[in-house]
PDB file of N, CA and C in Angstrom:
ATOM      1  N   ALA A1006      25.540 -48.930 -64.062  1.00  0.00           N
ATOM      2  CA  ALA A1006      26.875 -47.858 -63.847  1.00  0.00           C
ATOM      3  C   ALA A1006      28.000 -48.133 -64.005  1.00  0.00           C
ATOM      4  N   SER A1007      29.064 -47.179 -64.242  1.00  0.00           N
ATOM      5  CA  SER A1007      30.226 -47.865 -64.454  1.00  0.00           C
ATOM      6  C   SER A1007      30.790 -48.479 -63.400  1.00  0.00           C
ATOM      7  N   LEU A1008      31.639 -49.717 -63.211  1.00  0.00           N
ATOM      8  CA  LEU A1008      32.207 -50.591 -62.173  1.00  0.00           C
ATOM      9  C   LEU A1008      33.305 -49.515 -61.580  1.00  0.00           C
ATOM     10  N   LEU A1009      34.125 -48.875 -62.355  1.00  0.00           N
ATOM     11  CA  LEU A1009      35.210 -47.916 -62.132  1.00  0.00           C
ATOM     12  C   LEU A1009      34.844 -47.085 -60.885  1.00  0.00           C
ATOM     13  N   VAL A1010      33.590 -46.210 -61.057  1.00  0.00           N
ATOM     14  CA  VAL A1010      33.423 -45.298 -59.991  1.00  0.00           C
ATOM     15  C   VAL A1010      32.665 -46.056 -59.005  1.00  0.00           C
ATOM     16  N   MET A1011      32.575 -47.146 -58.696  1.00  0.00           N
ATOM     17  CA  MET A1011      31.638 -48.036 -57.497  1.00  0.00           C
ATOM     18  C   MET A1011      32.716 -48.090 -56.355  1.00  0.00           C
ATOM     19  N   SER A1012      32.634 -48.366 -55.477  1.00  0.00           N
ATOM     20  CA  SER A1012      33.219 -48.655 -54.348  1.00  0.00           C
ATOM     21  C   SER A1012      33.663 -49.945 -54.234  1.00  0.00           C
ATOM     22  N   ASP A1013      35.030 -50.458 -53.623  1.00  0.00           N
ATOM     23  CA  ASP A1013      34.720 -51.942 -53.593  1.00  0.00           C
ATOM     24  C   ASP A1013      33.918 -52.727 -53.117  1.00  0.00           C
ATOM     25  N   GLU A1014      33.177 -52.265 -52.106  1.00  0.00           N
ATOM     26  CA  GLU A1014      32.341 -52.956 -51.544  1.00  0.00           C
ATOM     27  C   GLU A1014      30.920 -52.728 -52.215  1.00  0.00           C
ATOM     28  N   ALA A1015      30.488 -52.008 -53.021  1.00  0.00           N
ATOM     29  CA  ALA A1015      29.470 -51.952 -53.860  1.00  0.00           C
ATOM     30  C   ALA A1015      29.723 -52.826 -54.966  1.00  0.00           C
ATOM     31  N   ILE A1016      30.777 -52.856 -55.615  1.00  0.00           N
ATOM     32  CA  ILE A1016      31.213 -54.131 -56.794  1.00  0.00           C
ATOM     33  C   ILE A1016      30.860 -55.416 -56.101  1.00  0.00           C
ATOM     34  N   VAL A1017      31.224 -55.716 -54.914  1.00  0.00           N
ATOM     35  CA  VAL A1017      31.307 -57.088 -54.344  1.00  0.00           C
ATOM     36  C   VAL A1017      29.622 -57.052 -54.180  1.00  0.00           C
ATOM     37  N   GLU A1018      29.117 -56.116 -53.604  1.00  0.00           N
ATOM     38  CA  GLU A1018      27.474 -56.385 -53.496  1.00  0.00           C
ATOM     39  C   GLU A1018      27.166 -56.622 -54.930  1.00  0.00           C
ATOM     40  N   LYS A1019      27.315 -55.856 -56.006  1.00  0.00           N
ATOM     41  CA  LYS A1019      26.776 -55.958 -56.853  1.00  0.00           C
ATOM     42  C   LYS A1019      26.921 -57.630 -57.844  1.00  0.00           C
ATOM     43  N   ALA A1020      28.230 -57.998 -57.154  1.00  0.00           N
ATOM     44  CA  ALA A1020      28.637 -59.394 -57.912  1.00  0.00           C
ATOM     45  C   ALA A1020      27.807 -60.420 -57.158  1.00  0.00           C
ATOM     46  N   LYS A1021      27.493 -60.310 -56.037  1.00  0.00           N
ATOM     47  CA  LYS A1021      27.142 -61.099 -55.026  1.00  0.00           C
ATOM     48  C   LYS A1021      25.292 -60.984 -55.781  1.00  0.00           C
ATOM     49  N   GLY A1022      24.982 -60.059 -55.899  1.00  0.00           N
ATOM     50  CA  GLY A1022      23.591 -59.797 -56.454  1.00  0.00           C
ATOM     51  C   GLY A1022      23.182 -60.309 -57.630  1.00  0.00           C
ATOM     52  N   ASP A1023      24.336 -60.348 -58.367  1.00  0.00           N
ATOM     53  CA  ASP A1023      23.934 -60.876 -60.421  1.00  0.00           C
ATOM     54  C   ASP A1023      23.986 -62.492 -59.656  1.00  0.00           C
ATOM     55  N   LEU A1024      24.772 -62.731 -59.053  1.00  0.00           N
ATOM     56  CA  LEU A1024      25.290 -64.390 -58.544  1.00  0.00           C
ATOM     57  C   LEU A1024      23.871 -64.766 -57.741  1.00  0.00           C
ATOM     58  N   ASP A1025      23.243 -64.148 -56.974  1.00  0.00           N
ATOM     59  CA  ASP A1025      22.002 -64.517 -56.450  1.00  0.00           C
ATOM     60  C   ASP A1025      21.266 -64.669 -57.581  1.00  0.00           C
ATOM     61  N   THR A1026      20.884 -63.723 -58.538  1.00  0.00           N
ATOM     62  CA  THR A1026      19.923 -63.934 -59.001  1.00  0.00           C
ATOM     63  C   THR A1026      20.387 -65.050 -60.368  1.00  0.00           C
ATOM     64  N   ILE A1027      21.317 -65.331 -60.738  1.00  0.00           N
ATOM     65  CA  ILE A1027      21.588 -66.148 -61.544  1.00  0.00           C
ATOM     66  C   ILE A1027      21.557 -67.709 -61.231  1.00  0.00           C
ATOM     67  N   LEU A1028      22.105 -67.796 -59.881  1.00  0.00           N
ATOM     68  CA  LEU A1028      22.340 -69.201 -59.030  1.00  0.00           C
ATOM     69  C   LEU A1028      21.077 -69.513 -58.205  1.00  0.00           C
ATOM     70  N   GLY A1029      20.404 -68.448 -57.769  1.00  0.00           N
ATOM     71  CA  GLY A1029      19.289 -68.779 -57.012  1.00  0.00           C
ATOM     72  C   GLY A1029      19.432 -69.321 -55.237  1.00  0.00           C
ATOM     73  N   LYS A1030      18.882 -70.227 -54.735  1.00  0.00           N
ATOM     74  CA  LYS A1030      18.826 -70.455 -53.289  1.00  0.00           C
ATOM     75  C   LYS A1030      20.263 -70.758 -52.819  1.00  0.00           C
ATOM     76  N   GLN A1031      21.163 -71.698 -53.517  1.00  0.00           N
ATOM     77  CA  GLN A1031      22.244 -72.120 -52.976  1.00  0.00           C
ATOM     78  C   GLN A1031      23.262 -70.519 -52.796  1.00  0.00           C
ATOM     79  N   SER A1032      23.078 -69.498 -53.649  1.00  0.00           N
ATOM     80  CA  SER A1032      24.082 -68.557 -53.880  1.00  0.00           C
ATOM     81  C   SER A1032      23.333 -67.448 -52.680  1.00  0.00           C
ATOM     82  N   ILE A1033      22.137 -67.463 -52.499  1.00  0.00           N
ATOM     83  CA  ILE A1033      21.770 -66.544 -51.866  1.00  0.00           C
ATOM     84  C   ILE A1033      21.594 -66.863 -50.402  1.00  0.00           C
ATOM     85  N   ASP A1034      21.852 -68.295 -50.175  1.00  0.00           N
ATOM     86  CA  ASP A1034      22.129 -68.743 -48.512  1.00  0.00           C
ATOM     87  C   ASP A1034      23.644 -68.887 -48.587  1.00  0.00           C
ATOM     88  N   ALA A1035      24.386 -68.231 -49.418  1.00  0.00           N
ATOM     89  CA  ALA A1035      25.769 -68.235 -49.203  1.00  0.00           C
ATOM     90  C   ALA A1035      26.272 -66.654 -48.650  1.00  0.00           C
ATOM     91  N   ASN A1036      27.483 -66.784 -47.922  1.00  0.00           N
ATOM     92  CA  ASN A1036      28.104 -65.450 -47.527  1.00  0.00           C
ATOM     93  C   ASN A1036      29.465 -65.544 -48.094  1.00  0.00           C
ATOM     94  N   VAL A1037      29.737 -63.989 -48.504  1.00  0.00           N
ATOM     95  CA  VAL A1037      31.030 -63.596 -49.037  1.00  0.00           C
ATOM     96  C   VAL A1037      32.028 -63.760 -48.015  1.00  0.00           C
ATOM     97  N   LEU A1038      32.737 -64.926 -47.940  1.00  0.00           N
ATOM     98  CA  LEU A1038      33.887 -64.415 -46.970  1.00  0.00           C
ATOM     99  C   LEU A1038      34.960 -63.586 -47.318  1.00  0.00           C
ATOM    100  N   ASP A1039      35.060 -63.518 -48.630  1.00  0.00           N
ATOM    101  CA  ASP A1039      36.669 -62.791 -49.007  1.00  0.00           C
ATOM    102  C   ASP A1039      36.177 -62.660 -49.958  1.00  0.00           C
ATOM    103  N   ALA A1040      36.850 -61.183 -50.519  1.00  0.00           N
ATOM    104  CA  ALA A1040      36.630 -60.736 -51.971  1.00  0.00           C
ATOM    105  C   ALA A1040      37.841 -59.669 -51.918  1.00  0.00           C
ATOM    106  N   ALA A1041      38.633 -59.719 -53.314  1.00  0.00           N
ATOM    107  CA  ALA A1041      39.296 -58.682 -53.841  1.00  0.00           C
ATOM    108  C   ALA A1041      38.889 -57.799 -55.070  1.00  0.00           C
ATOM    109  N   VAL A1042      38.969 -56.951 -54.999  1.00  0.00           N
ATOM    110  CA  VAL A1042      38.790 -55.577 -56.486  1.00  0.00           C
ATOM    111  C   VAL A1042      40.047 -55.567 -56.797  1.00  0.00           C
ATOM    112  N   VAL A1043      40.142 -55.315 -57.984  1.00  0.00           N
ATOM    113  CA  VAL A1043      41.315 -54.652 -58.424  1.00  0.00           C
ATOM    114  C   VAL A1043      41.275 -53.869 -59.707  1.00  0.00           C
ATOM    115  N   ARG A1044      41.698 -52.559 -59.410  1.00  0.00           N
ATOM    116  CA  ARG A1044      41.277 -51.831 -60.610  1.00  0.00           C
ATOM    117  C   ARG A1044      42.313 -51.573 -61.715  1.00  0.00           C
ATOM    118  N   LEU A1045      42.204 -51.652 -62.769  1.00  0.00           N
ATOM    119  CA  LEU A1045      42.987 -51.381 -63.786  1.00  0.00           C
ATOM    120  C   LEU A1045      42.670 -51.039 -65.263  1.00  0.00           C
ATOM    121  N   PRO A1046      42.072 -49.637 -64.773  1.00  0.00           N
ATOM    122  CA  PRO A1046      41.290 -48.657 -65.883  1.00  0.00           C
ATOM    123  C   PRO A1046      41.949 -48.724 -67.205  1.00  0.00           C
ATOM    124  N   GLN A1047      43.327 -48.913 -67.464  1.00  0.00           N
ATOM    125  CA  GLN A1047      44.105 -48.370 -68.449  1.00  0.00           C
ATOM    126  C   GLN A1047      44.703 -50.199 -68.831  1.00  0.00           C
ATOM    127  N   ALA A1048      44.605 -51.114 -68.185  1.00  0.00           N
ATOM    128  CA  ALA A1048      45.384 -52.561 -68.603  1.00  0.00           C
ATOM    129  C   ALA A1048      44.740 -53.078 -70.241  1.00  0.00           C
ATOM    130  N   VAL A1049      45.812 -53.460 -70.507  1.00  0.00           N
ATOM    131  CA  VAL A1049      45.531 -53.863 -71.896  1.00  0.00           C
ATOM    132  C   VAL A1049      46.462 -55.637 -71.597  1.00  0.00           C
ATOM    133  N   ASN A1050      45.780 -56.494 -72.340  1.00  0.00           N
ATOM    134  CA  ASN A1050      46.140 -57.694 -72.346  1.00  0.00           C
ATOM    135  C   ASN A1050      47.100 -57.899 -73.652  1.00  0.00           C
ATOM    136  N   TRP A1051      48.468 -58.496 -73.725  1.00  0.00           N
ATOM    137  CA  TRP A1051      49.268 -58.535 -74.864  1.00  0.00           C
ATOM    138  C   TRP A1051      49.489 -59.645 -75.153  1.00  0.00           C
ATOM    139  N   TYR A1052      48.909 -60.214 -76.124  1.00  0.00           N
ATOM    140  CA  TYR A1052      49.258 -61.534 -76.187  1.00  0.00           C
ATOM    141  C   TYR A1052      50.434 -61.320 -77.536  1.00  0.00           C
ATOM    142  N   CYS A1053      51.159 -62.435 -77.030  1.00  0.00           N
ATOM    143  CA  CYS A1053      52.639 -62.603 -77.960  1.00  0.00           C
ATOM    144  C   CYS A1053      52.747 -64.039 -78.569  1.00  0.00           C
ATOM    145  N   PRO A1054      53.800 -64.513 -79.409  1.00  0.00           N
ATOM    146  CA  PRO A1054      54.211 -65.614 -79.657  1.00  0.00           C
ATOM    147  C   PRO A1054      54.910 -66.055 -78.555  1.00  0.00           C
ATOM    148  N   GLY A1055      54.737 -67.650 -78.006  1.00  0.00           N
ATOM    149  CA  GLY A1055      55.255 -68.107 -76.853  1.00  0.00           C
ATOM    150  C   GLY A1055      54.624 -67.852 -75.600  1.00  0.00           C
ATOM    151  N   SER A1056      53.315 -66.971 -75.146  1.00  0.00           N
ATOM    152  CA  SER A1056      52.824 -66.847 -74.174  1.00  0.00           C
ATOM    153  C   SER A1056      51.947 -67.655 -73.596  1.00  0.00           C
ATOM    154  N   TYR A1057      51.529 -68.224 -74.558  1.00  0.00           N
ATOM    155  CA  TYR A1057      50.566 -69.911 -73.885  1.00  0.00           C
ATOM    156  C   TYR A1057      51.120 -70.319 -73.010  1.00  0.00           C
ATOM    157  N   SER A1058      52.578 -70.850 -73.239  1.00  0.00           N
ATOM    158  CA  SER A1058      52.924 -71.693 -72.132  1.00  0.00           C
ATOM    159  C   SER A1058      53.083 -71.406 -70.800  1.00  0.00           C
ATOM    160  N   ASN A1059      52.973 -69.910 -70.714  1.00  0.00           N
ATOM    161  CA  ASN A1059      52.999 -69.263 -69.386  1.00  0.00           C
ATOM    162  C   ASN A1059      51.486 -68.693 -68.534  1.00  0.00           C
ATOM    163  N   MET A1060      50.626 -69.077 -69.536  1.00  0.00           N
ATOM    164  CA  MET A1060      48.905 -69.329 -69.007  1.00  0.00           C
ATOM    165  C   MET A1060      49.169 -70.543 -67.815  1.00  0.00           C
ATOM    166  N   PRO A1061      47.998 -69.964 -66.811  1.00  0.00           N
ATOM    167  CA  PRO A1061      47.853 -70.604 -65.883  1.00  0.00           C
ATOM    168  C   PRO A1061      46.546 -71.491 -66.238  1.00  0.00           C
ATOM    169  N   ASP A1062      46.649 -72.744 -66.057  1.00  0.00           N
ATOM    170  CA  ASP A1062      45.360 -73.713 -66.252  1.00  0.00           C
ATOM    171  C   ASP A1062      44.163 -73.706 -65.833  1.00  0.00           C
ATOM    172  N   VAL A1063      42.878 -74.000 -65.881  1.00  0.00           N
ATOM    173  CA  VAL A1063      41.835 -73.558 -64.913  1.00  0.00           C
ATOM    174  C   VAL A1063      41.842 -73.606 -63.711  1.00  0.00           C
ATOM    175  N   LYS A1064      42.349 -75.063 -63.167  1.00  0.00           N
ATOM    176  CA  LYS A1064      42.903 -75.451 -61.996  1.00  0.00           C
ATOM    177  C   LYS A1064      44.017 -75.384 -61.593  1.00  0.00           C
ATOM    178  N   SER A1065      44.211 -74.793 -60.443  1.00  0.00           N
ATOM    179  CA  SER A1065      45.689 -74.620 -59.846  1.00  0.00           C
ATOM    180  C   SER A1065      46.478 -75.600 -59.947  1.00  0.00           C
ATOM    181  N   SER A1066      47.727 -75.833 -59.943  1.00  0.00           N
ATOM    182  CA  SER A1066      48.398 -77.240 -60.199  1.00  0.00           C
ATOM    183  C   SER A1066      48.632 -76.908 -58.684  1.00  0.00           C
ATOM    184  N   SER A1067      48.947 -76.052 -58.060  1.00  0.00           N
ATOM    185  CA  SER A1067      49.618 -75.809 -56.586  1.00  0.00           C
ATOM    186  C   SER A1067      48.592 -75.919 -55.373  1.00  0.00           C
ATOM    187  N   ILE A1068      47.543 -75.360 -55.789  1.00  0.00           N
ATOM    188  CA  ILE A1068      46.632 -74.950 -54.620  1.00  0.00           C
ATOM    189  C   ILE A1068      45.265 -75.840 -54.778  1.00  0.00           C
ATOM    190  N   PRO A1069      44.978 -76.670 -54.313  1.00  0.00           N
ATOM    191  CA  PRO A1069      44.059 -77.902 -54.459  1.00  0.00           C
ATOM    192  C   PRO A1069      42.198 -77.105 -54.836  1.00  0.00           C
ATOM    193  N   ASN A1070      41.935 -76.093 -54.163  1.00  0.00           N
ATOM    194  CA  ASN A1070      40.622 -75.718 -54.173  1.00  0.00           C
ATOM    195  C   ASN A1070      40.738 -73.866 -55.136  1.00  0.00           C
ATOM    196  N   VAL A1071      41.568 -73.838 -55.728  1.00  0.00           N
ATOM    197  CA  VAL A1071      41.672 -72.790 -56.703  1.00  0.00           C
ATOM    198  C   VAL A1071      41.492 -72.767 -58.161  1.00  0.00           C
ATOM    199  N   TYR A1072      40.656 -71.876 -58.743  1.00  0.00           N
ATOM    200  CA  TYR A1072      40.265 -72.295 -59.838  1.00  0.00           C
ATOM    201  C   TYR A1072      40.643 -71.185 -61.013  1.00  0.00           C
ATOM    202  N   PHE A1073      40.960 -70.922 -62.025  1.00  0.00           N
ATOM    203  CA  PHE A1073      41.272 -69.371 -62.710  1.00  0.00           C
ATOM    204  C   PHE A1073      40.313 -69.191 -63.995  1.00  0.00           C
ATOM    205  N   CYS A1074      40.074 -68.361 -64.119  1.00  0.00           N
ATOM    206  CA  CYS A1074      38.741 -67.950 -65.521  1.00  0.00           C
ATOM    207  C   CYS A1074      39.419 -66.474 -65.719  1.00  0.00           C
ATOM    208  N   GLY A1075      39.249 -66.413 -67.598  1.00  0.00           N
ATOM    209  CA  GLY A1075      39.663 -65.389 -67.741  1.00  0.00           C
ATOM    210  C   GLY A1075      40.514 -65.534 -69.422  1.00  0.00           C
ATOM    211  N   ASP A1076      40.563 -64.271 -69.835  1.00  0.00           N
ATOM    212  CA  ASP A1076      41.157 -64.458 -71.251  1.00  0.00           C
ATOM    213  C   ASP A1076      42.647 -64.674 -71.246  1.00  0.00           C
ATOM    214  N   LEU A1077      43.306 -64.521 -69.760  1.00  0.00           N
ATOM    215  CA  LEU A1077      44.309 -65.068 -69.889  1.00  0.00           C
ATOM    216  C   LEU A1077      44.996 -66.575 -69.164  1.00  0.00           C
ATOM    217  N   VAL A1078      43.650 -67.538 -69.344  1.00  0.00           N
ATOM    218  CA  VAL A1078      43.988 -68.938 -68.897  1.00  0.00           C
ATOM    219  C   VAL A1078      44.263 -69.772 -70.057  1.00  0.00           C
ATOM    220  N   ARG A1079      44.774 -70.740 -69.950  1.00  0.00           N
ATOM    221  CA  ARG A1079      45.062 -71.658 -70.708  1.00  0.00           C
ATOM    222  C   ARG A1079      43.822 -72.721 -70.985  1.00  0.00           C
ATOM    223  N   SER A1080      43.539 -72.434 -72.377  1.00  0.00           N
ATOM    224  CA  SER A1080      42.490 -73.317 -72.971  1.00  0.00           C
ATOM    225  C   SER A1080      42.088 -73.748 -74.308  1.00  0.00           C
ATOM    226  N   ARG A1081      41.908 -75.116 -74.707  1.00  0.00           N
ATOM    227  CA  ARG A1081      42.106 -75.372 -76.059  1.00  0.00           C
ATOM    228  C   ARG A1081      40.613 -75.191 -77.050  1.00  0.00           C
ATOM    229  N   HIS A1082      40.018 -74.151 -75.952  1.00  0.00           N
ATOM    230  CA  HIS A1082      38.783 -73.720 -77.013  1.00  0.00           C
ATOM    231  C   HIS A1082      38.795 -73.061 -78.391  1.00  0.00           C
ATOM    232  N   GLY A1083      39.974 -72.166 -77.927  1.00  0.00           N
ATOM    233  CA  GLY A1083      40.589 -71.199 -79.383  1.00  0.00           C
ATOM    234  C   GLY A1083      39.891 -70.016 -79.515  1.00  0.00           C
ATOM    235  N   SER A1084      38.951 -69.614 -78.669  1.00  0.00           N
ATOM    236  CA  SER A1084      38.475 -68.326 -78.581  1.00  0.00           C
ATOM    237  C   SER A1084      39.302 -67.305 -77.644  1.00  0.00           C
ATOM    238  N   TRP A1085      38.869 -65.882 -77.728  1.00  0.00           N
ATOM    239  CA  TRP A1085      40.320 -64.943 -77.079  1.00  0.00           C
ATOM    240  C   TRP A1085      39.301 -63.999 -76.620  1.00  0.00           C
ATOM    241  N   SER A1086      39.566 -63.325 -75.333  1.00  0.00           N
ATOM    242  CA  SER A1086      39.111 -61.729 -75.111  1.00  0.00           C
ATOM    243  C   SER A1086      37.641 -62.449 -73.937  1.00  0.00           C
ATOM    244  N   GLN A1087      36.662 -61.647 -74.511  1.00  0.00           N
ATOM    245  CA  GLN A1087      35.600 -61.907 -73.490  1.00  0.00           C
ATOM    246  C   GLN A1087      35.028 -63.109 -73.762  1.00  0.00           C
ATOM    247  N   GLU A1088      34.988 -63.648 -74.806  1.00  0.00           N
ATOM    248  CA  GLU A1088      34.640 -65.315 -75.088  1.00  0.00           C
ATOM    249  C   GLU A1088      35.259 -65.906 -74.493  1.00  0.00           C
ATOM    250  N   LYS A1089      36.546 -66.122 -74.069  1.00  0.00           N
ATOM    251  CA  LYS A1089      37.428 -66.888 -73.568  1.00  0.00           C
ATOM    252  C   LYS A1089      37.255 -66.975 -72.107  1.00  0.00           C
ATOM    253  N   ALA A1090      37.024 -65.609 -71.529  1.00  0.00           N
ATOM    254  CA  ALA A1090      36.983 -65.534 -70.267  1.00  0.00           C
ATOM    255  C   ALA A1090      35.545 -66.178 -69.900  1.00  0.00           C
ATOM    256  N   PHE A1091      34.504 -65.770 -70.610  1.00  0.00           N
ATOM    257  CA  PHE A1091      33.352 -66.439 -70.549  1.00  0.00           C
ATOM    258  C   PHE A1091      33.443 -68.212 -70.606  1.00  0.00           C
ATOM    259  N   VAL A1092      34.205 -69.116 -71.596  1.00  0.00           N
ATOM    260  CA  VAL A1092      34.512 -70.231 -72.099  1.00  0.00           C
ATOM    261  C   VAL A1092      35.488 -70.826 -70.718  1.00  0.00           C
ATOM    262  N   THR A1093      36.290 -70.088 -70.136  1.00  0.00           N
ATOM    263  CA  THR A1093      37.154 -70.450 -69.004  1.00  0.00           C
ATOM    264  C   THR A1093      36.267 -70.605 -67.686  1.00  0.00           C
ATOM    265  N   GLY A1094      35.508 -69.455 -67.494  1.00  0.00           N
ATOM    266  CA  GLY A1094      34.174 -69.661 -66.492  1.00  0.00           C
ATOM    267  C   GLY A1094      33.458 -70.884 -66.720  1.00  0.00           C
ATOM    268  N   VAL A1095      32.969 -71.223 -67.601  1.00  0.00           N
ATOM    269  CA  VAL A1095      32.415 -72.501 -67.900  1.00  0.00           C
ATOM    270  C   VAL A1095      32.917 -73.756 -67.085  1.00  0.00           C
ATOM    271  N   GLU A1096      34.369 -73.792 -67.758  1.00  0.00           N
ATOM    272  CA  GLU A1096      35.319 -75.222 -67.608  1.00  0.00           C
ATOM    273  C   GLU A1096      35.749 -74.837 -65.989  1.00  0.00           C
ATOM    274  N   ALA A1097      35.632 -73.847 -65.545  1.00  0.00           N
ATOM    275  CA  ALA A1097      36.286 -73.719 -63.883  1.00  0.00           C
ATOM    276  C   ALA A1097      35.215 -74.509 -63.624  1.00  0.00           C
ATOM    277  N   ALA A1098      33.935 -74.199 -63.764  1.00  0.00           N
ATOM    278  CA  ALA A1098      32.429 -74.253 -62.937  1.00  0.00           C
ATOM    279  C   ALA A1098      32.382 -76.264 -63.174  1.00  0.00           C
ATOM    280  N   ASN A1099      32.619 -76.659 -64.660  1.00  0.00           N
ATOM    281  CA  ASN A1099      32.469 -77.760 -64.673  1.00  0.00           C
ATOM    282  C   ASN A1099      33.363 -78.818 -64.006  1.00  0.00           C
ATOM    283  N   SER A1100      34.730 -78.060 -63.811  1.00  0.00           N
ATOM    284  CA  SER A1100      35.784 -79.006 -63.000  1.00  0.00           C
ATOM    285  C   SER A1100      35.243 -78.913 -61.322  1.00  0.00           C
ATOM    286  N   ILE A1101      34.690 -77.696 -61.015  1.00  0.00           N
ATOM    287  CA  ILE A1101      34.110 -77.922 -59.656  1.00  0.00           C
ATOM    288  C   ILE A1101      33.245 -78.558 -59.290  1.00  0.00           C
ATOM    289  N   LEU A1102      32.239 -78.644 -60.261  1.00  0.00           N
ATOM    290  CA  LEU A1102      31.064 -79.705 -60.498  1.00  0.00           C
ATOM    291  C   LEU A1102      31.182 -80.911 -60.678  1.00  0.00           C
ATOM    292  N   GLY A1103      32.531 -81.186 -60.935  1.00  0.00           N
ATOM    293  CA  GLY A1103      32.947 -82.785 -61.530  1.00  0.00           C
ATOM    294  C   GLY A1103      31.687 -82.959 -62.843  1.00  0.00           C
ATOM    295  N   ARG A1104      31.848 -82.062 -63.946  1.00  0.00           N
ATOM    296  CA  ARG A1104      31.620 -82.432 -65.005  1.00  0.00           C
ATOM    297  C   ARG A1104      32.293 -82.833 -66.056  1.00  0.00           C
ATOM    298  N   GLU A1105      32.142 -83.395 -67.220  1.00  0.00           N
ATOM    299  CA  GLU A1105      32.854 -83.685 -67.904  1.00  0.00           C
ATOM    300  C   GLU A1105      33.615 -82.595 -68.873  1.00  0.00           C
ATOM    301  N   GLU A1106      34.774 -82.459 -69.072  1.00  0.00           N
ATOM    302  CA  GLU A1106      35.441 -81.669 -69.728  1.00  0.00           C
ATOM    303  C   GLU A1106      34.577 -81.107 -70.804  1.00  0.00           C
ATOM    304  N   GLY A1107      34.077 -79.959 -71.396  1.00  0.00           N
ATOM    305  CA  GLY A1107      33.393 -79.388 -72.451  1.00  0.00           C
ATOM    306  C   GLY A1107      31.870 -79.529 -72.441  1.00  0.00           C
ATOM    307  N   TYR A1108      31.647 -79.730 -71.256  1.00  0.00           N
ATOM    308  CA  TYR A1108      30.006 -79.513 -70.891  1.00  0.00           C
ATOM    309  C   TYR A1108      29.615 -78.152 -71.054  1.00  0.00           C
ATOM    310  N   GLY A1109      28.523 -78.053 -71.909  1.00  0.00           N
ATOM    311  CA  GLY A1109      27.848 -76.848 -72.278  1.00  0.00           C
ATOM    312  C   GLY A1109      28.840 -75.941 -72.646  1.00  0.00           C
ATOM    313  N   ILE A1110      29.901 -76.346 -73.374  1.00  0.00           N
ATOM    314  CA  ILE A1110      30.316 -75.321 -74.136  1.00  0.00           C
ATOM    315  C   ILE A1110      30.399 -76.104 -75.795  1.00  0.00           C
ATOM    316  N   VAL A1111      30.360 -74.693 -76.582  1.00  0.00           N
ATOM    317  CA  VAL A1111      30.256 -75.233 -77.968  1.00  0.00           C
ATOM    318  C   VAL A1111      31.279 -74.862 -78.642  1.00  0.00           C
ATOM    319  N   PRO A1112      31.694 -76.156 -79.093  1.00  0.00           N
ATOM    320  CA  PRO A1112      33.266 -75.715 -79.657  1.00  0.00           C
ATOM    321  C   PRO A1112      33.617 -75.039 -81.090  1.00  0.00           C
ATOM    322  N   LEU A1113      34.556 -74.457 -81.118  1.00  0.00           N
ATOM    323  CA  LEU A1113      34.537 -73.681 -82.206  1.00  0.00           C
ATOM    324  C   LEU A1113      34.893 -74.620 -83.806  1.00  0.00           C
ATOM    325  N   PRO A1114      34.416 -74.115 -84.698  1.00  0.00           N
ATOM    326  CA  PRO A1114      34.751 -75.074 -86.178  1.00  0.00           C
ATOM    327  C   PRO A1114      36.345 -75.017 -86.543  1.00  0.00           C
TER     328      PRO A1114
END
């Protein structure tokens, strides 16, 4: 089903269910303490020369336990759009889990 027609609560429930399926017991045993659903049905990212310097890093420089992922996050991988969102998600997970940079990420040639 399209996420745009789902209620915020249904989207959070779906995301939690998907994480439970992917991550198993640790996720199943966890509770969602806070969630925010942002709806931008006609949003478009516009990259332009010089925008890279304004993108956030995967790990927040001002809040210790905040991590960012998505296509607007600064990464040296070289991918864009959905692929970059995936890569920065892996980078955030690696940082949280204390893994070495690049673990599980296939570099672009």
